[in-house]
Tab-separated table of C-alpha atoms in Angstrom:
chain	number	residue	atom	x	y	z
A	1	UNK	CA	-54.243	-53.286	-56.426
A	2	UNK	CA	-54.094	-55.245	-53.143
A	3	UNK	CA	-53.223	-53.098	-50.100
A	4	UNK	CA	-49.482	-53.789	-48.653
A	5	UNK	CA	-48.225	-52.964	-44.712
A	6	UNK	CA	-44.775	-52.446	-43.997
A	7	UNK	CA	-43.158	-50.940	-40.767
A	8	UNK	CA	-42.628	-47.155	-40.389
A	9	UNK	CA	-38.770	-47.901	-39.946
A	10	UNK	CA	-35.631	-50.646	-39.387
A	11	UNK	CA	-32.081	-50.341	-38.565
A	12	UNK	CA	-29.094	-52.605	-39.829
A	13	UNK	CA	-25.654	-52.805	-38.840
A	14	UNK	CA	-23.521	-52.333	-41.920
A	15	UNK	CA	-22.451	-55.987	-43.570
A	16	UNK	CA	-25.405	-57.591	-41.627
A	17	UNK	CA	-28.402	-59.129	-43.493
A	18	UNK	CA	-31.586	-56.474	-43.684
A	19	UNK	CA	-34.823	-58.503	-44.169
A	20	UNK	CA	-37.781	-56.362	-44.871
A	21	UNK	CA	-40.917	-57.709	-44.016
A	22	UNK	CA	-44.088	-56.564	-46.394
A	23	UNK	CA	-47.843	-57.939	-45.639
A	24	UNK	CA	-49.653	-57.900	-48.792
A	25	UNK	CA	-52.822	-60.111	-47.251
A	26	UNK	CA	-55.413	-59.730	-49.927
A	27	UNK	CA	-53.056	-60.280	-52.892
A	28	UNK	CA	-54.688	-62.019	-55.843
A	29	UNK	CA	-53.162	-64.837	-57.801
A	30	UNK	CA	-52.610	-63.203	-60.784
A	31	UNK	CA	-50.811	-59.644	-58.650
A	32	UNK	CA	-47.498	-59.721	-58.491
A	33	UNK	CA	-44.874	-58.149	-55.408
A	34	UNK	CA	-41.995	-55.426	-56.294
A	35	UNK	CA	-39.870	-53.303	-54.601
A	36	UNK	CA	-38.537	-50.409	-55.214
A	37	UNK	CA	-36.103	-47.874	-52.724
A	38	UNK	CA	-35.640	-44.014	-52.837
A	39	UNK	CA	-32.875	-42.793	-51.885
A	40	UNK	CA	-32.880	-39.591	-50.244
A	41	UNK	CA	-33.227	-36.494	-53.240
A	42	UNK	CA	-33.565	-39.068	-55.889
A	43	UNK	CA	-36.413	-40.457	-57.439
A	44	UNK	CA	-37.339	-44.026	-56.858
A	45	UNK	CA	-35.241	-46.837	-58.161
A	46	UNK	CA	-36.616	-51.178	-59.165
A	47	UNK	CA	-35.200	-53.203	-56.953
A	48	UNK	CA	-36.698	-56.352	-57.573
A	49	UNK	CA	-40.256	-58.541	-58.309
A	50	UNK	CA	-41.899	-62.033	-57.913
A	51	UNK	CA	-44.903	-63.524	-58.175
A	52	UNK	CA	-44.369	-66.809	-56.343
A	53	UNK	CA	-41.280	-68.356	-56.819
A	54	UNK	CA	-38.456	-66.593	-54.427
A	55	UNK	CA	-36.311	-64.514	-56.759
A	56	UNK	CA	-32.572	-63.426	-56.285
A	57	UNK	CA	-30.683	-60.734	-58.780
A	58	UNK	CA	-27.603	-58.532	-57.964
A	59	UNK	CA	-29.120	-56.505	-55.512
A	60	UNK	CA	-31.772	-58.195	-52.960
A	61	UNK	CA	-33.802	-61.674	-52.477
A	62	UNK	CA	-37.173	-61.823	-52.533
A	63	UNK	CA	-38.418	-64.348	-50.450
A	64	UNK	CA	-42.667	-64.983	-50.838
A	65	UNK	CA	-44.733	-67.245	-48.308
A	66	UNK	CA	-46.412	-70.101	-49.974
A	67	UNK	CA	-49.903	-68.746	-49.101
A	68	UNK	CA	-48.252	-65.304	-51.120
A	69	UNK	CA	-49.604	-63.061	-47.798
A	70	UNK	CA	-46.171	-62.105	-47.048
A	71	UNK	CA	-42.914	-61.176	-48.412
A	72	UNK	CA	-39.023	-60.250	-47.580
A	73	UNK	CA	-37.109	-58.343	-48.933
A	74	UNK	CA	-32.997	-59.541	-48.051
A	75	UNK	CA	-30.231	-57.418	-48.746
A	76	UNK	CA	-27.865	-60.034	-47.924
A	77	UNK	CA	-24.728	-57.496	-47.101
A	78	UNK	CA	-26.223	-53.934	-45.806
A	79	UNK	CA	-24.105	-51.092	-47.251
A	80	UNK	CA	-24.039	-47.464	-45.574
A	81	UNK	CA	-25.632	-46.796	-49.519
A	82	UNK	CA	-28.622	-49.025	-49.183
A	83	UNK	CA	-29.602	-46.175	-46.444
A	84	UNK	CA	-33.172	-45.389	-47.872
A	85	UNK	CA	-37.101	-46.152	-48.176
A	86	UNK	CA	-38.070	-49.106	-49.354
A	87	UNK	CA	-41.427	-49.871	-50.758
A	88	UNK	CA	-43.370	-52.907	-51.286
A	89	UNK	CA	-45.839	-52.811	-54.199
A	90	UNK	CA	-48.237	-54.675	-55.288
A	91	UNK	CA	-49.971	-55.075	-58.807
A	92	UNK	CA	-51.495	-57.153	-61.071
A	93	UNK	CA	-49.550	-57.130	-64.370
A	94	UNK	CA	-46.019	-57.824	-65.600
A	95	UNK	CA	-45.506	-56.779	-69.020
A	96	UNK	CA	-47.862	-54.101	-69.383
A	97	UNK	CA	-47.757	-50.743	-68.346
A	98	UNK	CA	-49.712	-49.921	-65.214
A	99	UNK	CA	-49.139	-47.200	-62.607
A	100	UNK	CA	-47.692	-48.261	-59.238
A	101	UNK	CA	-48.917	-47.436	-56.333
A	102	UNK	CA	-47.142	-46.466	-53.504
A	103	UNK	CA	-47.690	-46.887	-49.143
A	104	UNK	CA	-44.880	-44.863	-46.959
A	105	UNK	CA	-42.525	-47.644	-47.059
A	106	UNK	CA	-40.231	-48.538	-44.426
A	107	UNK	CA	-36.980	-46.242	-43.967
A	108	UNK	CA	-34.259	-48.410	-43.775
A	109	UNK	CA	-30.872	-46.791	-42.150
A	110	UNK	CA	-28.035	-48.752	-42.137
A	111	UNK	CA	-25.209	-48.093	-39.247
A	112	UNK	CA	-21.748	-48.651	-39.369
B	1	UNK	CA	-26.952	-44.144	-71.041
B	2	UNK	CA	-28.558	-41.414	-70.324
B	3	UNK	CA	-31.751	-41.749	-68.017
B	4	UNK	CA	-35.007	-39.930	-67.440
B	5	UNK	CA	-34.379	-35.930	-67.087
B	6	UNK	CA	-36.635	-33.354	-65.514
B	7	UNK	CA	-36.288	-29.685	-65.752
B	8	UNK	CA	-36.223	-27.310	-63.943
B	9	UNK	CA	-35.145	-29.444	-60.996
B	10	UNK	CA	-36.215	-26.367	-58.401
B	11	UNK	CA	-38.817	-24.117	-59.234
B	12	UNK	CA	-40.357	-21.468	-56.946
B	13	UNK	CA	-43.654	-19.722	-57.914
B	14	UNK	CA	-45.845	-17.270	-56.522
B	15	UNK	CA	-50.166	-18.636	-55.763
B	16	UNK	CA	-51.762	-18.151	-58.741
B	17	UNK	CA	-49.447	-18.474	-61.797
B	18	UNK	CA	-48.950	-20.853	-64.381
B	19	UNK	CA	-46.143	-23.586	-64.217
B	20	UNK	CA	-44.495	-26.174	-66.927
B	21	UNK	CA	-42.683	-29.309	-65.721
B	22	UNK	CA	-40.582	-31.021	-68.321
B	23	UNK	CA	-39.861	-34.844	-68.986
B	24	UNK	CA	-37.018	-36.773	-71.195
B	25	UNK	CA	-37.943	-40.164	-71.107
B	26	UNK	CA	-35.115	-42.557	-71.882
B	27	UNK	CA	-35.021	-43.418	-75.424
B	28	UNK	CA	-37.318	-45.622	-77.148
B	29	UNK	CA	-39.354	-45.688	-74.401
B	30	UNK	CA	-43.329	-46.165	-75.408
B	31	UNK	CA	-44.757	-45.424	-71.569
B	32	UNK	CA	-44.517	-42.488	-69.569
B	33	UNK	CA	-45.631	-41.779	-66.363
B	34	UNK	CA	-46.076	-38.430	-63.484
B	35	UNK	CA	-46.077	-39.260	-60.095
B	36	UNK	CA	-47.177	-36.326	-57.133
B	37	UNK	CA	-44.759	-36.937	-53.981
B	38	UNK	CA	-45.391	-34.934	-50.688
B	39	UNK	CA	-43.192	-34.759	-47.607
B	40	UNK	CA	-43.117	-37.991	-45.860
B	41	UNK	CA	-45.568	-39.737	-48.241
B	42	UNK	CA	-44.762	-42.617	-50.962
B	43	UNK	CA	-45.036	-40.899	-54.475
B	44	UNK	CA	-48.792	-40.413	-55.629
B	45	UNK	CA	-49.635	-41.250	-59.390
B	46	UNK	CA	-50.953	-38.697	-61.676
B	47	UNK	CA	-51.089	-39.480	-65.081
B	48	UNK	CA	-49.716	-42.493	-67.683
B	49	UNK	CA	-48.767	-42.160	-71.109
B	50	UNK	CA	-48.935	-44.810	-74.209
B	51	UNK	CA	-47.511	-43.117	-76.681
B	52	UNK	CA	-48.753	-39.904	-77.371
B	53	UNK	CA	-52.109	-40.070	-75.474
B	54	UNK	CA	-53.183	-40.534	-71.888
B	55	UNK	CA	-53.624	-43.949	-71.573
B	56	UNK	CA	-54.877	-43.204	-67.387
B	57	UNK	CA	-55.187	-39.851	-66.365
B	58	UNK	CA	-57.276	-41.190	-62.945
B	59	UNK	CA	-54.218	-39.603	-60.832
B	60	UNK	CA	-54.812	-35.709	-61.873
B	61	UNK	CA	-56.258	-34.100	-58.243
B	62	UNK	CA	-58.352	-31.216	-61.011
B	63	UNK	CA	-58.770	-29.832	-63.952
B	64	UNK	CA	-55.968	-27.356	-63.017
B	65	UNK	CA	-53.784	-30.037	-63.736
B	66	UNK	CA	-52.753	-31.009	-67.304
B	67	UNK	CA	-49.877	-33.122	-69.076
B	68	UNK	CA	-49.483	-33.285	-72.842
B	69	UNK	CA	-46.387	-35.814	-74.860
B	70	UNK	CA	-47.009	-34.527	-78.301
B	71	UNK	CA	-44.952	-36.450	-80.213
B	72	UNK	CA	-44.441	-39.534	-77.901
B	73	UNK	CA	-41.594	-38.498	-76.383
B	74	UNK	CA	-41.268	-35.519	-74.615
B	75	UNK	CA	-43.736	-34.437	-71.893
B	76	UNK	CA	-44.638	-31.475	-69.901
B	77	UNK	CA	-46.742	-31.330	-67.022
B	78	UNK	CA	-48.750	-28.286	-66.860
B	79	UNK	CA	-50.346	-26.529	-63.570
B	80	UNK	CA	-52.530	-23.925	-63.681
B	81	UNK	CA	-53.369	-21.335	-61.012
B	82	UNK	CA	-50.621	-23.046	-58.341
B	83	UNK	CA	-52.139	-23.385	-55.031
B	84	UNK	CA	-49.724	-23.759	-51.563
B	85	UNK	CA	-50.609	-26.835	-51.934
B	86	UNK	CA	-49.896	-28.519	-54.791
B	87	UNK	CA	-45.968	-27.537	-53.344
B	88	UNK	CA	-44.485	-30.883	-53.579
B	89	UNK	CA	-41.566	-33.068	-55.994
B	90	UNK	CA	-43.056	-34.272	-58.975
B	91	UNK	CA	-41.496	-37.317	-60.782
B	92	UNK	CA	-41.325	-38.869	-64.238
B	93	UNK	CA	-40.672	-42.038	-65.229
B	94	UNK	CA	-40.563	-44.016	-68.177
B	95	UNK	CA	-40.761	-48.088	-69.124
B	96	UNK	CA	-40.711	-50.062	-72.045
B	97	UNK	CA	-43.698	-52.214	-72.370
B	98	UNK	CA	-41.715	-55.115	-74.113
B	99	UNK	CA	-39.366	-55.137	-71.045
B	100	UNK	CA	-39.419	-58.303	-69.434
B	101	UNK	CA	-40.124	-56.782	-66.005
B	102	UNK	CA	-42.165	-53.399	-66.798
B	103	UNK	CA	-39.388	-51.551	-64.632
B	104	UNK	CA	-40.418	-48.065	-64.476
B	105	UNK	CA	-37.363	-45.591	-64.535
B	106	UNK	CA	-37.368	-42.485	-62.705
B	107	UNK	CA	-36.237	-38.865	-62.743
B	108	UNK	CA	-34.627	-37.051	-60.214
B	109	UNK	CA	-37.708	-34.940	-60.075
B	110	UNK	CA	-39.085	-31.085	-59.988
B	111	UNK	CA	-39.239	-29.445	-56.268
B	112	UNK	CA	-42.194	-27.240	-56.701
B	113	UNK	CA	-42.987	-24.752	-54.318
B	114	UNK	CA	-46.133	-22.538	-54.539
B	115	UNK	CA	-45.603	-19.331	-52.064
């Protein structure tokens, strides 16, 4: 699975937009991005996934460059709740079952 | 409905003994998963489970480490001869592989810590 780079840490201002930025340079066509967040004490939790296409579901956008090196993550209303880590991942299937595989993530702390 | 479980969510043992770390998978759930995750770090795979075998078991640090899901449900991680450090959450999660999206579910995890 290609190797992803996020920063250590971001602040938000509660209500604002949080874009997390995720460098996934060596991604191969068929790899797809997710996210997923911990929240402190509680195991991780999906957030969302794309493969090249932005994506948008209840919780986050997921905005991908066209060259795929990059991604965002947009929460587009920061919530003292969306306080936690959130990880980009990177792997190569969809529907079958393969471990992920986790960096530190970036710790996300929203401020009201 | 009800989500993954893991029991005991605390457990405290002394260097040397044996330990058992339980997983309820969500119902219906074919794939189930252990993930290692130490202070500060992302969570560290162990082992995946198809059913009722190991399907990748690349993740396990030594043979002191074991996980069984005898009847493709259930599973129970297994740790023999604790070391200081193997103190650290572990976490289960389960996915159905005819999910559109593979989302992997997780527990709320097992503190472990090895005195």
């Amino acid at each position: 699975d290609a190797k992803t780079t996020q920063p250590t840490s971001m602040d938000c201002a509660e209500g604002r937009a949080a874009n997390l930025p995720c460098n996934h340079s060596t991604i191969s066509g068929n790899e797809y991005v997710y996210w997923y967040r911990q929240i402190h004490s509680q195991g991780p939790q999906y957030i969302i996934h794309g493969l090249k296409n932005n994506e948008t579901n209840e919780m986050a956008s997921l905005i991908i460059t066209e060259d795929r090196k990059s991604s965002t993550l947009i929460l587009p209303h920061a919530t003292l709740r969306d306080t936690a880590v959130y990880y980009c991942i990177v792997r190569f299937t969809q529907g079958g079952s393969e471990k992920l595989v986790f960096g530190k993530g970036t710790k996300l702390t929203v401020n009201p | 409905g009800a989500g993954v479980s893991q029991t005991p969510s605390n457990k405290v043992t002394e260097k040397g003994k044996y330990v058992e770390l339980r997983c309820d998978p969500i119902s219906g759930h074919t794939a189930l998963y252990w993930y290692r995750q130490s202070l500060g770090q992302g969570p560290e795979f162990l082992i995946y489970f198809q059913g009722t075998g190991a399907a990748d078991d690349s993740g396990l640090p030594n043979d002191r480490f074991f996980a069984v899901r005898p009847e493709g449900s259930v599973s129970t991680l297994k740790i023999q001869r604790t070391e200081r450090g193997d103190s650290a959450v572990y976490l289960c999660a389960s996915s159905s592989p005819s999910g559109t999206y593979n989302e992997q579910f997780f527990g709320p995890g097992t503190r472990l810590t090895v005195l």
